[in-house]
XYZ file of C-alpha atoms in Angstrom:
673
model
C -0.096 -0.036 -0.025
C 1.387 3.370 -0.958
C 2.044 6.151 1.660
C -0.957 8.022 0.154
C -3.634 5.269 0.685
C -5.510 4.505 3.725
C -3.833 2.120 6.167
C -6.086 -0.107 8.439
C -5.390 -1.381 12.023
C -4.925 -4.996 12.741
C -8.342 -6.337 12.358
C -10.934 -7.185 15.053
C -11.125 -11.329 14.772
C -14.432 -12.239 13.812
C -15.168 -15.907 14.828
C -15.522 -18.092 11.615
C -18.839 -19.997 11.425
C -17.932 -23.295 10.552
C -21.260 -24.536 9.017
C -21.061 -24.979 5.621
C -24.354 -24.214 4.751
C -25.158 -21.063 3.031
C -26.380 -18.400 5.254
C -27.058 -15.476 3.178
C -27.857 -11.990 4.318
C -31.608 -11.343 4.783
C -31.135 -7.417 5.385
C -32.026 -5.029 2.938
C -31.417 -1.255 2.422
C -34.265 1.410 2.069
C -35.781 1.755 -1.460
C -33.621 4.468 -2.965
C -37.091 5.299 -4.763
C -39.098 5.913 -1.859
C -40.258 9.721 -1.378
C -39.609 10.226 2.089
C -37.981 13.630 3.028
C -34.759 11.867 3.868
C -34.630 9.744 0.904
C -35.268 13.091 -1.071
C -32.230 14.913 0.540
C -30.026 11.637 0.056
C -31.027 11.738 -3.697
C -30.260 15.618 -4.106
C -26.867 14.884 -2.392
C -26.040 12.029 -4.767
C -26.767 14.078 -7.902
C -24.971 17.248 -6.828
C -21.794 14.764 -5.840
C -22.013 13.663 -9.387
C -22.154 16.956 -10.732
C -19.146 17.945 -8.551
C -17.142 15.072 -9.945
C -18.255 15.715 -13.454
C -17.007 19.770 -12.892
C -13.576 18.453 -11.248
C -13.166 16.067 -14.321
C -13.560 19.473 -16.652
C -11.248 21.744 -14.404
C -8.571 19.061 -14.412
C -8.564 18.790 -18.147
C -8.804 22.584 -18.664
C -5.870 22.987 -16.192
C -3.656 20.377 -17.960
C -4.450 21.964 -21.319
C -3.557 25.426 -20.090
C -0.044 24.334 -18.642
C 0.679 22.303 -21.726
C -0.589 25.025 -24.552
C 1.570 27.717 -25.579
C -0.870 29.565 -27.667
C -2.178 32.561 -26.190
C -5.293 32.507 -27.718
C -6.242 28.990 -26.367
C -4.807 29.840 -22.851
C -7.185 33.029 -22.996
C -10.251 30.540 -23.811
C -8.959 27.950 -21.279
C -8.755 30.601 -18.690
C -12.390 31.735 -19.259
C -13.867 28.077 -19.296
C -11.707 27.547 -15.920
C -13.456 30.589 -14.314
C -16.990 29.532 -15.296
C -15.946 25.860 -13.885
C -14.807 27.212 -10.996
C -18.153 29.362 -10.392
C -20.397 26.268 -10.925
C -18.121 24.320 -8.457
C -18.788 27.053 -5.793
C -22.453 27.082 -6.497
C -22.472 23.286 -6.233
C -20.829 23.221 -2.950
C -23.051 25.990 -1.713
C -26.069 24.156 -2.630
C -24.292 20.748 -0.883
C -23.692 22.881 2.433
C -27.209 23.922 2.451
C -28.331 20.301 2.053
C -25.885 19.361 5.019
C -27.519 22.225 7.280
C -30.651 20.689 6.892
C -30.897 19.466 10.086
C -35.136 19.809 10.603
C -35.107 16.740 8.441
C -33.544 14.448 10.883
C -35.470 15.867 13.929
C -38.112 14.045 15.612
C -41.725 14.742 14.768
C -43.358 15.423 18.219
C -44.653 18.675 19.112
C -41.756 19.198 22.162
C -39.841 22.002 21.596
C -35.888 20.963 21.640
C -32.760 22.834 20.487
C -32.200 21.023 17.059
C -29.135 18.425 17.081
C -26.608 18.433 14.265
C -26.621 15.200 12.338
C -24.276 14.124 9.422
C -25.330 12.769 6.140
C -23.873 9.416 4.775
C -20.961 9.245 2.333
C -22.195 8.388 -0.979
C -20.549 5.556 -3.179
C -20.422 4.443 -6.839
C -21.331 0.942 -8.120
C -18.280 -1.230 -7.838
C -18.068 -4.454 -10.123
C -16.054 -7.020 -8.093
C -17.246 -10.144 -10.118
C -14.277 -10.055 -12.869
C -11.469 -9.616 -9.973
C -12.679 -12.212 -7.434
C -13.324 -14.684 -10.047
C -9.865 -14.222 -11.540
C -8.315 -14.477 -8.021
C -10.582 -17.643 -7.533
C -8.919 -19.151 -10.400
C -5.464 -18.209 -9.856
C -5.000 -18.225 -6.228
C -7.338 -20.891 -5.226
C -6.918 -22.883 -8.080
C -10.993 -23.487 -8.403
C -13.389 -23.020 -11.122
C -14.567 -19.640 -10.434
C -18.223 -19.981 -12.017
C -18.939 -22.610 -9.247
C -18.907 -18.953 -7.064
C -21.492 -17.022 -8.903
C -24.036 -17.329 -6.221
C -21.654 -16.005 -3.418
C -20.353 -13.028 -5.490
C -23.785 -11.903 -6.439
C -24.620 -12.238 -2.665
C -21.714 -9.795 -1.997
C -22.720 -7.358 -4.558
C -26.112 -7.440 -3.347
C -25.001 -6.472 0.309
C -22.862 -3.762 -0.947
C -25.772 -2.456 -2.803
C -27.965 -2.617 -0.007
C -25.544 -0.960 2.716
C -25.732 2.349 0.482
C -29.009 3.009 1.483
C -29.510 1.874 4.897
C -32.530 2.629 7.064
C -32.458 4.944 9.952
C -33.128 2.629 12.561
C -31.264 -0.649 14.103
C -31.707 -2.527 11.376
C -29.856 0.170 8.905
C -26.907 -0.109 11.743
C -26.674 -4.201 11.481
C -26.853 -3.844 7.679
C -23.538 -1.641 7.744
C -22.230 -3.833 10.457
C -22.693 -6.980 8.635
C -21.099 -5.571 5.315
C -18.228 -3.980 7.310
C -17.890 -7.575 8.968
C -17.797 -9.457 5.462
C -14.883 -6.926 4.331
C -12.842 -8.593 7.014
C -13.357 -11.673 5.398
C -13.192 -10.338 1.956
C -9.853 -9.046 3.058
C -8.235 -12.107 4.328
C -9.753 -14.092 0.783
C -8.845 -11.914 -2.032
C -6.134 -8.947 -0.584
C -2.835 -10.307 -0.191
C -0.007 -8.282 1.158
C 1.400 -5.605 -1.445
C -0.733 -6.297 -3.812
C -4.385 -5.253 -4.860
C -7.046 -6.605 -7.126
C -7.255 -3.369 -9.171
C -10.818 -2.602 -8.069
C -11.177 1.017 -7.246
C -13.431 1.964 -4.313
C -15.260 5.323 -5.281
C -16.464 7.375 -2.343
C -17.767 11.211 -2.235
C -16.587 13.407 0.773
C -19.852 13.638 3.260
C -19.707 17.710 3.446
C -18.184 18.726 0.042
C -18.927 16.410 -1.922
C -15.490 16.015 -3.566
C -15.013 12.344 -4.942
C -11.928 10.144 -3.972
C -11.028 6.845 -4.973
C -8.506 4.043 -4.185
C -7.801 0.553 -4.516
C -7.140 -0.188 -0.900
C -9.867 -1.997 0.824
C -9.300 0.085 4.007
C -10.806 2.853 2.335
C -13.835 1.021 1.633
C -13.667 -0.051 5.378
C -13.200 3.451 6.961
C -16.067 4.458 4.642
C -18.249 2.066 5.920
C -17.384 3.094 9.490
C -17.802 6.873 8.835
C -21.296 5.894 7.575
C -22.017 3.969 10.772
C -20.996 6.840 13.023
C -23.027 9.246 10.588
C -26.238 6.876 10.941
C -25.996 7.084 14.671
C -25.887 10.896 14.800
C -29.461 10.672 12.374
C -30.869 8.009 15.120
C -29.801 10.487 18.059
C -31.051 13.421 16.204
C -34.575 11.829 15.640
C -34.883 11.131 19.426
C -37.835 12.436 21.271
C -35.947 14.179 23.778
C -39.327 15.374 25.841
C -39.098 11.765 27.705
C -36.463 10.132 29.623
C -36.325 6.891 27.319
C -35.733 9.363 24.320
C -32.883 11.227 25.875
C -31.311 8.031 26.958
C -31.577 6.711 23.618
C -30.113 9.986 22.009
C -27.132 9.706 24.642
C -26.462 6.388 23.541
C -26.645 7.088 19.829
C -24.161 10.171 20.269
C -21.954 8.247 22.462
C -21.597 5.423 19.886
C -21.130 8.184 17.101
C -18.222 9.501 18.986
C -16.910 6.263 19.388
C -17.014 5.261 15.798
C -15.376 8.708 14.469
C -12.660 8.172 17.434
C -11.969 4.551 16.284
C -11.582 5.577 12.725
C -9.570 8.650 13.722
C -7.194 6.274 15.779
C -6.848 3.270 13.623
C -7.042 4.797 9.815
C -4.595 7.081 8.575
C -3.845 8.870 5.429
C -7.538 9.093 4.091
C -7.880 10.558 0.729
C -10.937 12.639 1.634
C -11.270 15.540 4.199
C -14.301 14.024 6.178
C -11.976 11.150 7.375
C -8.967 13.261 8.206
C -7.668 13.429 11.827
C -8.785 17.268 12.143
C -12.133 16.832 10.924
C -12.839 13.598 12.637
C -11.305 15.001 16.184
C -13.876 17.844 15.507
C -16.769 15.364 14.964
C -15.944 13.600 18.439
C -15.906 16.950 20.107
C -19.231 17.708 18.532
C -21.113 14.366 19.352
C -19.611 14.549 23.078
C -21.194 18.169 23.278
C -24.353 17.100 21.828
C -24.392 13.974 24.579
C -23.544 16.712 27.481
C -26.358 18.346 25.957
C -28.659 15.316 26.421
C -27.561 15.051 29.974
C -28.587 18.674 30.700
C -31.946 17.723 29.318
C -32.231 14.845 31.345
C -31.173 16.507 34.771
C -33.881 18.960 33.929
C -36.518 16.720 33.202
C -35.413 14.802 36.438
C -35.771 17.955 38.638
C -39.003 19.503 36.783
C -41.277 20.391 39.844
C -38.607 20.119 42.387
C -38.227 23.518 44.109
C -35.080 23.284 45.660
C -32.026 25.548 46.280
C -29.734 22.471 45.143
C -31.677 21.421 42.304
C -31.636 24.550 40.785
C -27.844 24.931 41.100
C -27.182 21.477 39.704
C -29.182 22.321 36.518
C -26.965 25.837 36.406
C -23.575 23.805 36.635
C -24.875 21.365 33.968
C -26.087 24.275 31.431
C -22.471 25.892 32.342
C -20.926 22.474 31.292
C -22.551 22.168 28.137
C -21.643 25.838 27.015
C -17.825 25.007 28.023
C -18.202 21.525 25.728
C -19.730 23.968 22.752
C -17.289 26.519 23.221
C -14.505 24.027 22.639
C -16.192 22.751 19.859
C -16.314 26.212 18.369
C -12.820 26.871 18.846
C -11.893 23.458 17.059
C -14.063 24.255 13.869
C -12.378 27.599 13.610
C -9.076 26.336 13.316
C -7.643 25.692 10.166
C -7.910 23.275 8.263
C -11.590 22.555 9.659
C -12.468 26.210 9.243
C -12.705 26.246 5.518
C -14.541 22.888 5.628
C -17.125 22.783 8.194
C -20.382 24.585 6.894
C -20.902 27.843 8.219
C -24.400 26.964 9.700
C -22.579 24.339 11.800
C -20.011 26.860 13.175
C -22.853 29.320 13.799
C -24.991 26.647 15.518
C -22.393 25.639 17.966
C -21.741 29.252 18.920
C -25.321 29.846 19.447
C -25.433 27.013 21.556
C -22.548 28.029 23.621
C -24.088 31.264 24.353
C -27.503 29.962 24.903
C -26.435 27.541 27.511
C -24.208 30.183 29.310
C -27.629 32.326 29.538
C -29.219 29.271 30.877
C -26.965 28.571 33.438
C -27.047 32.440 34.715
C -30.922 32.043 34.524
C -30.864 28.875 36.913
C -28.796 30.478 39.037
C -30.912 33.294 39.580
C -33.732 31.228 40.000
C -32.029 29.586 42.740
C -31.276 32.477 44.643
C -34.549 34.699 44.113
C -37.360 31.885 44.327
C -36.012 30.278 47.670
C -37.103 32.918 50.508
C -37.449 30.365 53.090
C -34.503 28.231 53.728
C -34.573 25.490 56.416
C -32.058 25.552 58.964
C -31.269 21.970 58.426
C -30.335 22.937 55.050
C -28.269 25.926 55.465
C -25.099 24.299 55.967
C -25.288 21.979 52.965
C -26.522 25.103 51.082
C -23.696 26.980 51.890
C -21.209 24.037 51.120
C -22.868 24.138 47.526
C -22.662 27.829 47.117
C -18.644 27.704 47.741
C -18.285 25.165 44.933
C -20.640 27.056 42.569
C -18.660 29.940 41.220
C -15.110 30.086 39.776
C -14.230 32.936 42.095
C -15.296 33.901 45.443
C -18.159 36.067 45.810
C -17.445 40.092 46.733
C -19.526 41.245 49.317
C -20.851 39.751 52.380
C -20.120 36.226 53.695
C -21.890 33.410 51.900
C -23.998 32.676 55.338
C -25.223 36.129 55.021
C -26.105 35.859 51.406
C -28.017 32.903 52.345
C -29.872 34.202 55.205
C -30.427 37.626 53.650
C -33.290 37.655 51.122
C -32.375 41.288 49.890
C -28.681 39.724 49.332
C -29.763 36.944 47.227
C -32.052 39.188 45.648
C -28.984 41.115 44.388
C -27.117 38.179 43.464
C -29.906 36.856 41.331
C -30.380 39.996 39.693
C -26.861 40.369 38.677
C -27.097 36.466 37.043
C -30.392 37.401 35.300
C -28.788 40.270 33.788
C -25.673 38.414 32.619
C -28.501 35.809 31.223
C -30.441 38.735 29.174
C -27.352 40.066 27.814
C -26.289 36.420 26.459
C -29.327 35.298 25.295
C -29.285 38.817 23.223
C -25.889 37.697 21.820
C -27.079 34.178 21.087
C -30.267 35.811 19.034
C -27.560 38.043 17.181
C -25.289 35.337 16.144
C -28.229 33.307 15.033
C -29.361 36.159 12.936
C -26.272 36.170 10.987
C -26.875 32.847 9.212
C -29.316 32.692 6.627
C -30.078 28.923 7.189
C -30.446 28.992 10.710
C -33.028 32.015 10.331
C -35.356 29.619 8.453
C -34.998 27.072 11.408
C -38.374 28.088 12.975
C -37.866 25.710 16.220
C -34.462 27.132 16.817
C -35.997 30.858 16.591
C -38.763 29.771 19.062
C -36.415 28.227 21.769
C -34.229 31.201 21.762
C -37.063 33.446 21.944
C -38.750 31.877 24.458
C -35.986 31.502 26.861
C -34.846 35.217 26.266
C -38.457 36.416 27.124
C -38.323 34.294 30.399
C -34.846 35.684 31.400
C -36.574 39.347 30.840
C -39.526 38.816 32.516
C -38.141 37.598 35.553
C -35.491 40.411 35.496
C -38.395 43.036 35.381
C -40.003 41.015 38.336
C -37.024 41.664 40.831
C -35.806 45.144 39.135
C -37.285 47.343 42.014
C -37.490 51.284 40.984
C -35.802 52.054 44.214
C -32.615 50.239 43.300
C -30.048 52.744 43.478
C -27.278 50.490 43.624
C -25.326 49.451 40.315
C -26.075 45.594 39.451
C -22.738 43.747 40.199
C -20.942 41.685 37.487
C -22.266 38.059 38.115
C -19.279 35.833 38.614
C -18.794 32.852 36.285
C -20.314 29.666 37.030
C -18.096 26.378 37.807
C -19.054 23.675 35.068
C -20.006 20.276 36.635
C -22.097 17.187 35.512
C -23.557 14.378 37.059
C -22.625 12.003 34.081
C -19.727 11.981 32.104
C -19.974 11.244 28.264
C -18.315 7.871 27.253
C -16.903 6.821 23.769
C -18.797 3.563 23.071
C -16.830 1.608 20.475
C -18.965 0.193 17.944
C -19.687 -3.692 18.832
C -19.302 -5.594 15.595
C -19.553 -9.019 17.384
C -23.158 -8.427 17.917
C -24.015 -9.085 14.074
C -22.763 -12.571 13.370
C -21.986 -13.185 9.998
C -20.958 -16.536 7.953
C -18.328 -15.686 5.291
C -20.035 -15.512 2.172
C -16.850 -17.335 0.307
C -16.640 -20.068 3.257
C -16.501 -23.004 0.494
C -12.971 -21.726 -0.142
C -11.846 -23.332 3.034
C -11.057 -22.200 6.653
C -9.225 -19.057 6.590
C -6.374 -20.373 8.616
C -5.270 -22.233 5.846
C -6.960 -21.014 2.770
C -6.510 -17.067 2.536
C -4.880 -14.470 0.392
C -1.922 -14.388 2.935
C -0.796 -17.991 2.336
C 0.403 -20.047 -0.526
C 0.102 -23.700 -1.413
C 1.123 -26.316 -3.692
C -1.313 -27.705 -6.422
C -3.697 -30.369 -4.998
C -2.134 -33.728 -5.357
C -4.563 -36.812 -5.594
C -3.041 -39.866 -3.861
C -4.300 -43.261 -4.417
C -3.915 -45.342 -0.834
C -4.959 -49.208 -0.552
C -4.839 -50.493 3.051
C -1.902 -52.146 4.113
C -1.591 -55.151 6.950
C -0.701 -52.430 9.168
C -3.162 -49.750 7.828
C -2.604 -46.947 5.510
C 0.448 -45.757 7.943
C -0.251 -42.128 8.783
C -2.178 -40.103 11.603
C -4.195 -37.337 11.304
C -4.663 -34.080 13.911
C -6.995 -31.354 13.847
C -10.082 -30.229 12.250
C -10.960 -28.054 9.530
C -8.805 -28.990 7.453
C -7.527 -32.278 8.976
C -3.683 -32.418 9.196
C -1.711 -35.441 8.177
C 0.612 -35.173 11.408
C 2.732 -38.219 10.909
C 3.456 -40.665 8.248
C 5.341 -44.105 9.033
C 8.505 -44.379 6.615
C 8.102 -47.240 3.897
C 4.553 -47.347 4.838
C 1.765 -46.979 2.086
C 1.185 -43.506 2.689
C 4.903 -42.714 2.307
C 4.906 -44.731 -0.921
C 2.087 -43.211 -2.132
C 3.794 -39.726 -1.662
C 2.057 -38.191 1.594
C 4.036 -36.028 3.724
C 3.904 -34.875 7.387
C 2.347 -31.552 7.242
C -0.036 -31.992 4.213
C -3.511 -30.832 4.841
C -6.672 -33.275 3.446
C -8.937 -31.324 0.979
C -10.998 -34.049 -0.598
C -11.613 -37.680 -0.113
C -13.096 -39.725 -2.933
C -13.827 -36.595 -4.801
C -15.850 -35.129 -2.007
C -14.396 -31.443 -0.736
C -13.650 -32.011 3.319
C -12.088 -28.934 3.802
C -14.593 -27.972 6.700
C -14.983 -31.471 7.965
C -14.200 -32.149 11.407
C -11.715 -34.811 12.343
C -14.153 -37.617 13.370
C -15.886 -37.364 9.966
C -12.533 -38.026 8.230
C -11.671 -40.781 10.236
C -15.036 -42.511 9.722
C -14.875 -42.400 5.991
C -11.548 -43.676 5.822
C -12.494 -46.609 8.135
C -15.372 -47.454 5.827
C -12.914 -47.641 2.941
C -13.144 -50.902 0.780
C -10.254 -53.172 -0.467
C -10.077 -51.054 -3.759
C -8.731 -47.970 -1.699
C -9.212 -44.306 -1.574
C -8.280 -41.384 -3.365
C -7.096 -38.750 -1.350
C -6.558 -34.781 -2.407
C -3.746 -33.110 -0.230
C -2.169 -29.820 -0.246
C 1.344 -28.798 1.135
C 1.763 -25.118 2.768
C 4.567 -23.630 1.106
C 7.453 -22.585 3.405
C 9.620 -19.649 2.474
C 12.224 -21.661 0.553
C 9.705 -23.639 -1.120
C 7.976 -20.568 -2.119
C 10.715 -19.248 -3.788
C 11.130 -22.031 -5.833
C 7.484 -22.143 -6.850
C 7.801 -18.536 -7.791
C 10.520 -19.406 -10.308
C 8.055 -22.006 -11.577
C 4.948 -19.492 -11.935
C 4.188 -20.119 -15.357
C 3.731 -23.887 -14.576
C 1.815 -23.081 -11.297
C -0.388 -20.257 -12.409
C -3.623 -22.292 -11.914
C -2.794 -22.261 -8.330
C -2.036 -18.482 -7.708
C 1.609 -18.658 -6.922
C 2.586 -15.917 -9.368
C 4.031 -13.358 -6.932
C 7.834 -12.366 -7.587
C 7.754 -9.650 -4.722
C 10.528 -10.719 -2.247
C 8.981 -8.617 0.413
C 5.720 -10.332 -0.146
C 7.351 -13.469 0.025
C 9.302 -12.881 3.211
C 5.973 -11.626 5.022
C 3.926 -14.643 3.646
C 6.809 -17.019 5.064
C 6.696 -15.376 8.566
C 2.885 -15.697 8.427
C 2.893 -19.323 7.320
C 5.538 -20.383 9.800
C 3.578 -18.880 12.513
C 0.460 -20.416 11.570
C 1.641 -23.532 10.441
C 5.035 -24.613 11.058
C 4.776 -23.626 14.853
C 1.576 -25.711 14.866
C 3.187 -28.596 13.448
C 6.202 -28.687 15.749
C 3.704 -28.574 18.869
C 1.734 -31.398 17.379
C 5.011 -33.561 16.827
C 6.141 -32.666 20.503
C 3.103 -33.920 21.939
C 2.743 -37.211 19.767
C 6.597 -37.907 21.155
C 5.813 -37.189 24.740
C 2.243 -38.530 24.918
C 3.698 -41.743 23.346
C 2.002 -41.273 20.375
C -1.721 -40.853 21.990
C -1.938 -36.947 21.722
C -3.549 -34.689 24.138
C -7.162 -34.457 25.120
C -7.472 -31.420 22.896
C -6.403 -33.409 19.677
C -7.244 -36.205 18.009
C -4.410 -38.938 16.616
C -4.336 -42.439 15.397
C -1.529 -44.567 16.989
C 0.821 -46.054 14.670
C 0.743 -49.446 16.546
C -2.998 -50.188 16.963
C -3.457 -52.061 13.986
C -7.672 -51.687 14.364
C -7.168 -47.819 14.163
C -4.910 -47.816 11.401
C -5.989 -46.824 7.853
């Protein structure tokens, strides 16, 4: 893989399903022709992506012509054409930005009024025809008739097509995870080290629509993982946050989105598209955490609804201050290059509005705590004083805290200072909101901001006495504090159990793109007086662990370390040890035909490379020394090491093997083949 291509981490190991029965996917994507608001949005996004791709190809051609020509007249015409193309690109990107800012489409349909959340649109991808490349690899590397795998290839292509339009629910997530898990098998089956199939994976940037393509399967995996995170954001945004279960679901979805983006950031590098770059993913993780924190504030507010207690309002105020802090951090991240020129202006404005809005809410609830609790119980006074000490960032100027708590007038003055701050920040949030044309169209956001501003202004008017001759003091900053810390929840791919679509090729431990083996040899064995003269170990595939010198097996050409792939024409790569033993015991006097392969060690592999023309049907075409070295190391660790272990156990156990393995003793004539 080149430095410019995405690099994937060491993959999570998904347990192989050793059942040889076909277990195809039953999950389907959404109907792309269904006229829902969300499908219309995705359809428009796809159309704009294609137009951007076309304009960028035209611009690349014009730029090449401009650099190559020496004719001044041609240069002038090309320069004029470039200006038109750039203008079209700018218009298309602005149209796409407006689509990415269509937050209301992804919100819930309930009548409750909540601040809208920011969801992500899915990355679009072009269709990819893998059939030719997979068939060629099956013929060359596995030495099998590729026409026998038409069904598997069609199933894989249908799964990829379905995952392009996942539904916005748990079924859609499982569809994406199923395809992601299948990519693990596909990578091991068909993508050897330092070699590619010549297939290009095309994906469009989620926010800019700029196309990118790579031959690395890591780019495909990373893009699917990005869409898993994006789908979680859409699921989180659609929850009804007027109820505790809805808020909990939103928290869970946004935490899983943050986990997906964080995993992508830490494990995939050199991504060709900006939306998968480290700065962008870092911004998305922080944005998701901020939205989790906002949901936690809403949950606390809902739980304390109707609770008129001093400490309860202080808790809500500190939760709001925490939300304001994390949104302020997101805003700082969004305004730093290179993210600054990439993120939609509506997103940046929305984050800034939320930061000011929640600062205002924190001061409002602080004022409610001080002004609406004229009667403090004596038993609560000590506890309230402790809460007040930890409430403000700096120490309050003026009277002692105990005096403030006992004196209604002092509490009114402090509450008035907080309300004044709240009104100013509400007005700042509304001013910032008015600067963005897209946000001005968002009625629900306008309603939330207007309601909060009027509420604070009304409370201020109630406690502002005409005979107040003192100047309202500056309210000290509120110390942020939260009752629930947001988490990064990594996507649990193991919950979606899948069967390797190409499991008929054999167990991955042996039959993978990273391994090489000799062409299958067919050996005819006839039982002698002492049996067939070999012992077996292991399952799927069964290994020939030992061969008696000068016995029938040795004379026929069987070697220790061979794997049995067929018996009398029956494919037995997935057979258990007991099944192979049972079949061999039932062999008649005419003998049995056994198909075997030998895993190539590094020295044998290099010899085979020199005979690549003769052995092309087995897929041993590589002359890359580094590839050979890596394959040798891999095979040695997986096969030779195991063989040595088995041989050692055979010697120490007197030829009977351990309880975890199966063997046929050499000297037991009844168990010999």
